[in-house]
């Protein structure tokens, strides 16, 4: 059953927790946010028998309004099969994580959450703190670009179809304003800023697309795609079918805009990414404009950067768990990311080969 907060007083302060059984190689974990103590919750995947020494690791969080069980955990399974520890978690106010009000999309808070995840995982006894990468997709794909820029201890960054970029990305570096942005995030000074709320609005309206975030409720998104009918079909499959498979997903989001001295977004940050960086983008993206992604990659000074052009649009790489057959775009994207991590994190040559890692992912098609 689809869940929405629109027009109701529903508050899931006492909602059920994600109930997958913990095991020696999959642990349910939680850690606090530095900003306000909110508890973030997720799953820590650990390689199986045969792993030796401190492990390389990847931190992963979902994109716009989703949960980490909606299309990204399978990527984590690939990385785990390759010998990485993988921390998957829900952003504050989404899914299994705490946070009231619910379903508030907050760019600054997500940046702070990635840093809190990094600090927590850096202290884990099984993990090598010098070999931790961060991973984001769509909205969080833009967030991780800034997180990598403000935290040089992060070893590598993977950004898929990133948001939070404008036509100004790649303009001449503004070091003074970047330092302001850096301080806002590292010191959590954004918490003192006044906020503007956009919404609440259904992520996908079940019957009237122009009343949801996707497709039509936000004009800039609707104008991005020439075929809105195709885009609407893709969005409904990702959110409505994917969301139906996760009891903690709610079909609603409110965007939080903090009135800070420096606006949210990664335009300023790309000039300050010096770690190995992989940016993956789709020219036919139905949501995020493609040209700013190209400009962002060009501006990144890291010598170990890589750019990969994805087939399809924004959603195909997000549907390993929702389609009767996994999309070839998922296999393609997972393979490229695995090869990147093998080099960036110095994975053992004895680690599982990429083809074997992909075959090891359990296939769970959605319920008809």
Short mmCIF file of C-alpha atoms in Angstrom, two decimals:
data_model
loop_
_atom_site.label_atom_id
_atom_site.label_comp_id
_atom_site.label_asym_id
_atom_site.label_seq_id
_atom_site.Cartn_x
_atom_site.Cartn_y
_atom_site.Cartn_z
CA UNK A 1 0.00 0.00 0.00
CA UNK A 2 1.32 3.44 -0.91
CA UNK A 3 1.95 5.70 2.05
CA UNK A 4 1.69 9.47 1.99
CA UNK A 5 1.68 12.19 4.61
CA UNK A 6 -0.21 14.63 2.38
CA UNK A 7 -3.40 15.89 3.97
CA UNK A 8 -2.96 13.80 7.11
CA UNK A 9 -1.43 13.96 10.54
CA UNK A 10 0.46 10.71 10.06
CA UNK A 11 3.71 10.67 12.02
CA UNK A 12 5.81 7.53 12.01
CA UNK A 13 7.81 8.33 15.09
CA UNK A 14 7.30 4.71 16.15
CA UNK A 15 7.50 3.15 12.68
CA UNK A 16 8.82 -0.41 12.25
CA UNK A 17 12.54 -0.88 11.71
CA UNK A 18 14.01 -2.66 8.70
CA UNK A 19 13.88 -6.27 9.75
CA UNK A 20 16.41 -8.19 7.64
CA UNK A 21 18.13 -10.78 9.80
CA UNK A 22 21.58 -9.78 10.93
CA UNK A 23 24.41 -12.18 10.33
CA UNK A 24 28.17 -12.30 10.60
CA UNK A 25 28.49 -10.50 7.24
CA UNK A 26 25.45 -8.19 7.43
CA UNK A 27 24.90 -6.02 10.47
CA UNK A 28 22.19 -3.48 11.27
CA UNK A 29 24.01 -0.37 12.51
CA UNK A 30 23.30 3.16 13.69
CA UNK A 31 25.29 6.30 14.42
CA UNK A 32 24.46 9.87 15.56
CA UNK A 33 24.56 13.06 13.54
CA UNK A 34 26.94 15.70 14.88
CA UNK A 35 24.48 18.49 14.02
CA UNK A 36 21.62 17.53 16.31
CA UNK A 37 22.08 13.96 17.52
CA UNK A 38 19.59 12.43 15.07
CA UNK A 39 20.23 8.70 14.70
CA UNK A 40 21.01 7.46 11.20
CA UNK A 41 20.40 3.76 10.55
CA UNK A 42 21.58 1.35 7.93
CA UNK A 43 23.29 -1.90 7.08
CA UNK A 44 26.98 -2.74 7.16
CA UNK A 45 27.96 -5.40 4.62
CA UNK A 46 31.21 -7.24 5.27
CA UNK A 47 33.08 -9.64 2.96
CA UNK A 48 32.87 -13.32 3.76
CA UNK A 49 35.54 -15.76 4.87
CA UNK A 50 38.99 -15.22 3.44
CA UNK A 51 39.19 -11.47 4.03
CA UNK A 52 42.34 -10.47 5.83
CA UNK A 53 43.63 -7.19 7.21
CA UNK A 54 41.82 -3.85 7.43
CA UNK A 55 39.19 -3.59 4.71
CA UNK A 56 38.65 -0.90 2.09
CA UNK A 57 35.13 0.50 2.39
CA UNK A 58 32.38 2.33 0.54
CA UNK A 59 29.74 4.60 2.10
CA UNK A 60 26.46 4.69 0.16
CA UNK A 61 23.20 6.58 0.59
CA UNK A 62 20.10 6.91 -1.56
CA UNK A 63 19.01 9.72 -3.83
CA UNK A 64 15.89 11.90 -3.87
CA UNK A 65 13.23 10.72 -1.40
CA UNK A 66 14.08 7.01 -1.67
CA UNK A 67 15.65 4.54 0.78
CA UNK A 68 18.85 2.55 0.46
CA UNK A 69 16.78 -0.58 -0.28
CA UNK A 70 15.40 1.02 -3.46
CA UNK A 71 17.93 0.31 -6.18
CA UNK A 72 21.34 0.89 -4.60
CA UNK A 73 21.87 -2.03 -2.22
CA UNK A 74 22.69 -4.27 -5.19
CA UNK A 75 25.64 -2.05 -6.03
CA UNK A 76 26.77 -2.50 -2.45
CA UNK A 77 26.50 -6.27 -2.86
CA UNK A 78 28.86 -6.07 -5.84
CA UNK A 79 31.39 -4.04 -3.84
CA UNK A 80 31.12 -6.45 -0.91
CA UNK A 81 31.78 -9.39 -3.23
CA UNK A 82 34.91 -7.57 -4.40
CA UNK A 83 36.27 -7.39 -0.85
CA UNK A 84 34.95 -4.06 0.46
CA UNK A 85 33.05 -3.28 3.62
CA UNK A 86 29.94 -1.36 2.57
CA UNK A 87 27.90 0.99 4.75
CA UNK A 88 24.43 1.69 3.35
CA UNK A 89 22.22 4.07 5.29
CA UNK A 90 19.10 6.22 5.00
CA UNK A 91 19.34 10.00 5.13
CA UNK A 92 17.82 11.72 8.15
CA UNK A 93 13.99 11.62 8.17
CA UNK A 94 13.86 8.88 5.51
CA UNK A 95 13.39 5.12 5.73
CA UNK A 96 14.86 3.53 8.83
CA UNK A 97 16.65 6.66 10.06
CA UNK A 98 15.26 8.99 12.71
CA UNK A 99 14.37 12.61 12.10
CA UNK A 100 11.25 14.69 12.62
CA UNK A 101 9.54 16.06 10.54
CA UNK A 102 9.63 13.09 8.18
CA UNK A 103 10.67 13.12 4.52
CA UNK A 104 12.52 16.44 4.54
CA UNK A 105 15.05 16.67 1.71
CA UNK A 106 17.89 18.78 3.12
CA UNK A 107 21.09 19.17 1.07
CA UNK A 108 23.18 20.50 3.96
CA UNK A 109 21.92 17.83 6.35
CA UNK A 110 22.78 15.10 3.84
CA UNK A 111 26.32 16.49 3.51
CA UNK A 112 26.66 16.41 7.28
CA UNK A 113 25.29 12.86 7.36
CA UNK A 114 27.94 11.61 4.93
CA UNK A 115 30.64 13.15 7.15
CA UNK A 116 29.11 11.49 10.22
CA UNK A 117 29.04 8.16 8.39
CA UNK A 118 32.68 8.62 7.45
CA UNK A 119 33.71 9.37 11.05
CA UNK A 120 31.78 6.35 12.33
CA UNK A 121 33.13 3.93 9.73
CA UNK A 122 36.68 5.26 10.13
CA UNK A 123 36.63 3.96 13.70
CA UNK A 124 35.32 0.50 12.84
CA UNK A 125 37.82 -2.18 13.76
CA UNK A 126 37.44 -4.00 10.43
CA UNK A 127 37.98 -0.95 8.21
CA UNK A 128 41.07 0.81 6.91
CA UNK A 129 40.29 4.53 7.49
CA UNK A 130 42.67 5.54 4.70
CA UNK A 131 40.68 3.57 2.10
CA UNK A 132 37.09 4.79 2.40
CA UNK A 133 35.19 5.94 -0.69
CA UNK A 134 31.83 7.72 -0.79
CA UNK A 135 29.06 7.02 -3.30
CA UNK A 136 25.97 9.01 -4.29
CA UNK A 137 23.28 8.95 -6.94
CA UNK A 138 21.01 11.67 -8.34
CA UNK A 139 20.44 14.23 -5.53
CA UNK A 140 23.07 12.60 -3.31
CA UNK A 141 25.34 12.27 -6.34
CA UNK A 142 25.73 16.03 -6.18
CA UNK A 143 26.10 16.05 -2.40
CA UNK A 144 29.08 13.65 -2.45
CA UNK A 145 31.01 15.97 -4.75
CA UNK A 146 30.97 18.62 -2.03
CA UNK A 147 31.64 16.13 0.77
CA UNK A 148 34.76 14.88 -1.02
CA UNK A 149 35.89 18.48 -1.51
CA UNK A 150 35.57 19.45 2.16
CA UNK A 151 36.98 16.20 3.62
CA UNK A 152 40.38 15.30 2.08
CA UNK A 153 40.64 12.10 4.16
CA UNK A 154 38.03 10.52 1.88
CA UNK A 155 39.94 8.25 -0.51
CA UNK A 156 37.66 8.38 -3.57
CA UNK A 157 34.24 9.50 -4.75
CA UNK A 158 31.67 7.98 -7.12
CA UNK A 159 28.88 10.25 -8.40
CA UNK A 160 26.07 8.90 -10.59
CA UNK A 161 23.86 11.34 -12.53
CA UNK A 162 24.54 14.10 -10.00
CA UNK A 163 22.17 16.89 -9.09
CA UNK A 164 23.06 20.09 -7.22
CA UNK A 165 24.81 21.47 -10.31
CA UNK A 166 23.92 24.53 -12.39
CA UNK A 167 25.17 26.15 -15.60
CA UNK A 168 27.65 28.11 -13.46
CA UNK A 169 29.58 24.99 -12.47
CA UNK A 170 33.09 25.09 -13.89
CA UNK A 171 33.29 28.89 -13.81
CA UNK A 172 36.46 30.41 -12.37
CA UNK A 173 37.17 29.05 -8.87
CA UNK A 174 35.94 31.18 -5.97
CA UNK A 175 38.16 30.02 -3.14
CA UNK A 176 36.78 32.47 -0.57
CA UNK A 177 33.19 31.35 -1.08
CA UNK A 178 34.23 27.71 -1.07
CA UNK A 179 35.91 28.23 2.30
CA UNK A 180 32.62 29.69 3.56
CA UNK A 181 30.74 26.64 2.29
CA UNK A 182 33.33 24.34 3.82
CA UNK A 183 32.96 25.97 7.23
CA UNK A 184 29.15 25.84 7.01
CA UNK A 185 29.34 22.09 6.53
CA UNK A 186 32.27 21.03 8.71
CA UNK A 187 31.17 23.15 11.68
CA UNK A 188 27.47 22.41 11.00
CA UNK A 189 26.85 26.16 10.97
CA UNK A 190 24.00 25.57 8.52
CA UNK A 191 21.87 24.52 11.47
CA UNK A 192 21.54 28.18 12.52
CA UNK A 193 20.19 29.31 9.14
CA UNK A 194 16.55 30.10 8.51
CA UNK A 195 14.77 27.63 6.24
CA UNK A 196 12.30 27.76 3.39
CA UNK A 197 10.13 24.70 2.73
CA UNK A 198 8.98 23.62 -0.74
CA UNK A 199 6.15 21.13 -0.39
CA UNK A 200 5.02 18.76 0.92
CA UNK A 201 4.30 17.12 -2.41
CA UNK A 202 3.88 13.49 -3.48
CA UNK A 203 7.02 12.13 -5.09
CA UNK A 204 4.84 10.57 -7.78
CA UNK A 205 1.14 11.33 -7.79
CA UNK A 206 -0.77 8.07 -8.42
CA UNK A 207 -3.16 9.65 -10.95
CA UNK A 208 -2.16 13.28 -11.69
CA UNK A 209 1.52 13.73 -12.64
CA UNK A 210 1.35 17.53 -12.47
CA UNK A 211 0.73 17.29 -8.73
CA UNK A 212 3.91 15.37 -7.90
CA UNK A 213 7.62 16.12 -7.85
CA UNK A 214 7.87 13.74 -10.80
CA UNK A 215 6.54 14.41 -13.41
CA UNK A 216 5.10 17.88 -13.95
CA UNK A 217 4.88 19.30 -10.44
CA UNK A 218 8.35 20.81 -10.81
CA UNK A 219 8.52 22.66 -14.12
CA UNK A 220 12.31 22.52 -14.46
CA UNK A 221 12.17 18.73 -14.25
CA UNK A 222 9.23 18.47 -16.65
CA UNK A 223 11.05 20.65 -19.17
CA UNK A 224 14.15 18.48 -19.04
CA UNK A 225 12.67 15.61 -21.01
CA UNK A 226 11.18 15.67 -24.50
CA UNK A 227 9.02 12.61 -23.79
CA UNK A 228 7.33 13.13 -20.44
CA UNK A 229 5.17 10.06 -20.92
CA UNK A 230 8.30 7.90 -21.10
CA UNK A 231 9.83 9.70 -18.12
CA UNK A 232 6.63 9.33 -16.10
CA UNK A 233 6.59 5.58 -16.78
CA UNK A 234 10.22 5.23 -15.68
CA UNK A 235 9.63 7.28 -12.53
CA UNK A 236 6.56 5.32 -11.53
CA UNK A 237 8.43 2.05 -11.87
CA UNK A 238 11.32 3.25 -9.69
CA UNK A 239 9.27 4.92 -6.98
CA UNK A 240 5.87 3.22 -6.93
CA UNK A 241 6.99 -0.34 -7.66
CA UNK A 242 10.31 0.04 -5.88
CA UNK A 243 8.70 1.86 -2.98
CA UNK A 244 6.05 -0.83 -2.63
CA UNK A 245 8.85 -3.30 -1.88
CA UNK A 246 9.99 -1.23 1.13
CA UNK A 247 7.52 -0.75 3.97
CA UNK A 248 9.45 2.32 5.16
CA UNK A 249 9.17 4.34 1.95
CA UNK A 250 6.67 7.20 1.97
CA UNK A 251 5.37 8.81 -1.22
CA UNK A 252 6.06 12.37 -0.15
CA UNK A 253 8.93 14.83 0.13
CA UNK A 254 9.39 18.40 1.32
CA UNK A 255 12.51 20.22 0.13
CA UNK A 256 14.40 22.25 2.74
CA UNK A 257 16.26 25.30 1.45
CA UNK A 258 18.57 26.85 4.05
CA UNK A 259 19.16 30.58 3.74
CA UNK A 260 22.91 30.45 4.21
CA UNK A 261 25.55 32.96 3.10
CA UNK A 262 26.57 30.47 0.41
CA UNK A 263 23.78 28.57 -1.34
CA UNK A 264 23.54 24.80 -1.32
CA UNK A 265 25.01 23.00 -4.31
CA UNK A 266 28.29 21.69 -5.66
CA UNK A 267 29.19 24.36 -8.22
CA UNK A 268 31.91 25.76 -5.94
CA UNK A 269 33.20 22.37 -4.83
CA UNK A 270 34.30 20.69 -8.03
CA UNK A 271 37.50 22.77 -8.19
CA UNK A 272 38.55 21.27 -4.83
CA UNK A 273 38.22 17.53 -5.48
CA UNK A 274 41.69 16.02 -5.48
CA UNK A 275 40.82 12.38 -4.77
CA UNK A 276 40.21 9.83 -7.54
CA UNK A 277 36.72 10.64 -8.82
CA UNK A 278 34.32 8.72 -11.05
CA UNK A 279 31.44 10.71 -12.54
CA UNK A 280 28.84 8.77 -14.52
CA UNK A 281 26.20 10.63 -16.53
CA UNK A 282 23.54 9.97 -19.16
CA UNK A 283 23.05 12.35 -22.12
CA UNK A 284 19.37 11.29 -22.17
CA UNK A 285 18.88 11.98 -18.45
CA UNK A 286 15.21 12.82 -17.83
CA UNK A 287 15.84 14.65 -14.54
CA UNK A 288 19.30 16.21 -14.29
CA UNK A 289 20.67 18.48 -17.05
CA UNK A 290 23.57 16.79 -18.82
CA UNK A 291 25.80 19.78 -19.76
CA UNK A 292 26.53 20.79 -16.11
CA UNK A 293 27.73 17.24 -15.42
CA UNK A 294 30.27 17.50 -18.23
CA UNK A 295 31.39 20.92 -17.01
CA UNK A 296 31.69 19.63 -13.44
CA UNK A 297 33.94 16.77 -14.53
CA UNK A 298 36.13 19.09 -16.59
CA UNK A 299 36.65 21.36 -13.57
CA UNK A 300 37.71 18.55 -11.20
CA UNK A 301 41.52 18.80 -10.83
CA UNK A 302 42.06 15.24 -9.56
CA UNK A 303 44.56 13.35 -11.75
CA UNK A 304 42.72 10.08 -11.12
CA UNK A 305 39.33 11.26 -12.37
CA UNK A 306 37.22 9.23 -14.78
CA UNK A 307 34.09 10.07 -16.78
CA UNK A 308 31.69 7.45 -18.09
CA UNK A 309 28.76 8.02 -20.43
CA UNK A 310 25.75 5.90 -19.48
CA UNK A 311 23.27 4.48 -21.95
CA UNK A 312 19.60 5.10 -21.27
CA UNK A 313 18.34 7.80 -18.96
CA UNK A 314 18.30 8.66 -15.27
CA UNK A 315 16.44 5.62 -14.03
CA UNK A 316 17.76 2.51 -15.79
CA UNK A 317 20.78 2.21 -13.48
CA UNK A 318 18.42 2.40 -10.48
CA UNK A 319 16.28 -0.62 -11.34
CA UNK A 320 18.24 -3.76 -10.53
CA UNK A 321 15.58 -4.81 -8.04
CA UNK A 322 12.38 -3.57 -9.67
CA UNK A 323 12.46 -5.04 -13.16
CA UNK A 324 11.72 -8.68 -14.02
CA UNK A 325 15.20 -8.70 -15.57
CA UNK A 326 17.98 -6.43 -14.37
CA UNK A 327 18.76 -3.71 -16.86
CA UNK A 328 21.98 -3.99 -18.85
CA UNK A 329 22.66 -0.42 -17.70
CA UNK A 330 22.94 -1.67 -14.12
CA UNK A 331 25.46 -4.35 -15.08
CA UNK A 332 27.42 -1.82 -17.11
CA UNK A 333 27.47 0.78 -14.34
CA UNK A 334 28.33 -1.76 -11.64
CA UNK A 335 31.24 -3.09 -13.67
CA UNK A 336 32.73 0.35 -14.29
CA UNK A 337 32.41 1.28 -10.62
CA UNK A 338 34.00 -1.97 -9.52
CA UNK A 339 37.00 -1.45 -11.78
CA UNK A 340 37.36 2.12 -10.50
CA UNK A 341 37.28 1.02 -6.86
CA UNK A 342 39.78 -1.76 -7.53
CA UNK A 343 42.33 0.88 -8.53
CA UNK A 344 41.30 3.76 -6.25
CA UNK A 345 41.17 1.66 -3.06
CA UNK A 346 43.92 -0.81 -3.96
CA UNK A 347 41.75 -3.92 -3.78
CA UNK A 348 43.57 -7.20 -3.51
CA UNK A 349 44.28 -9.00 -6.81
CA UNK A 350 42.80 -12.05 -5.12
CA UNK A 351 39.44 -10.32 -4.73
CA UNK A 352 36.44 -11.74 -6.59
CA UNK A 353 36.35 -10.92 -10.31
CA UNK A 354 33.68 -8.46 -11.43
CA UNK A 355 31.71 -11.03 -13.46
CA UNK A 356 31.58 -13.35 -10.47
CA UNK A 357 30.56 -10.48 -8.19
CA UNK A 358 27.64 -9.61 -10.48
CA UNK A 359 26.52 -13.23 -10.67
CA UNK A 360 26.52 -13.45 -6.87
CA UNK A 361 23.83 -10.78 -6.43
CA UNK A 362 20.49 -12.40 -5.50
CA UNK A 363 17.75 -11.57 -8.02
CA UNK A 364 14.51 -10.41 -6.38
CA UNK A 365 11.96 -9.25 -8.98
CA UNK A 366 9.12 -7.07 -7.75
CA UNK A 367 5.79 -8.66 -6.82
CA UNK A 368 3.26 -8.34 -9.61
#
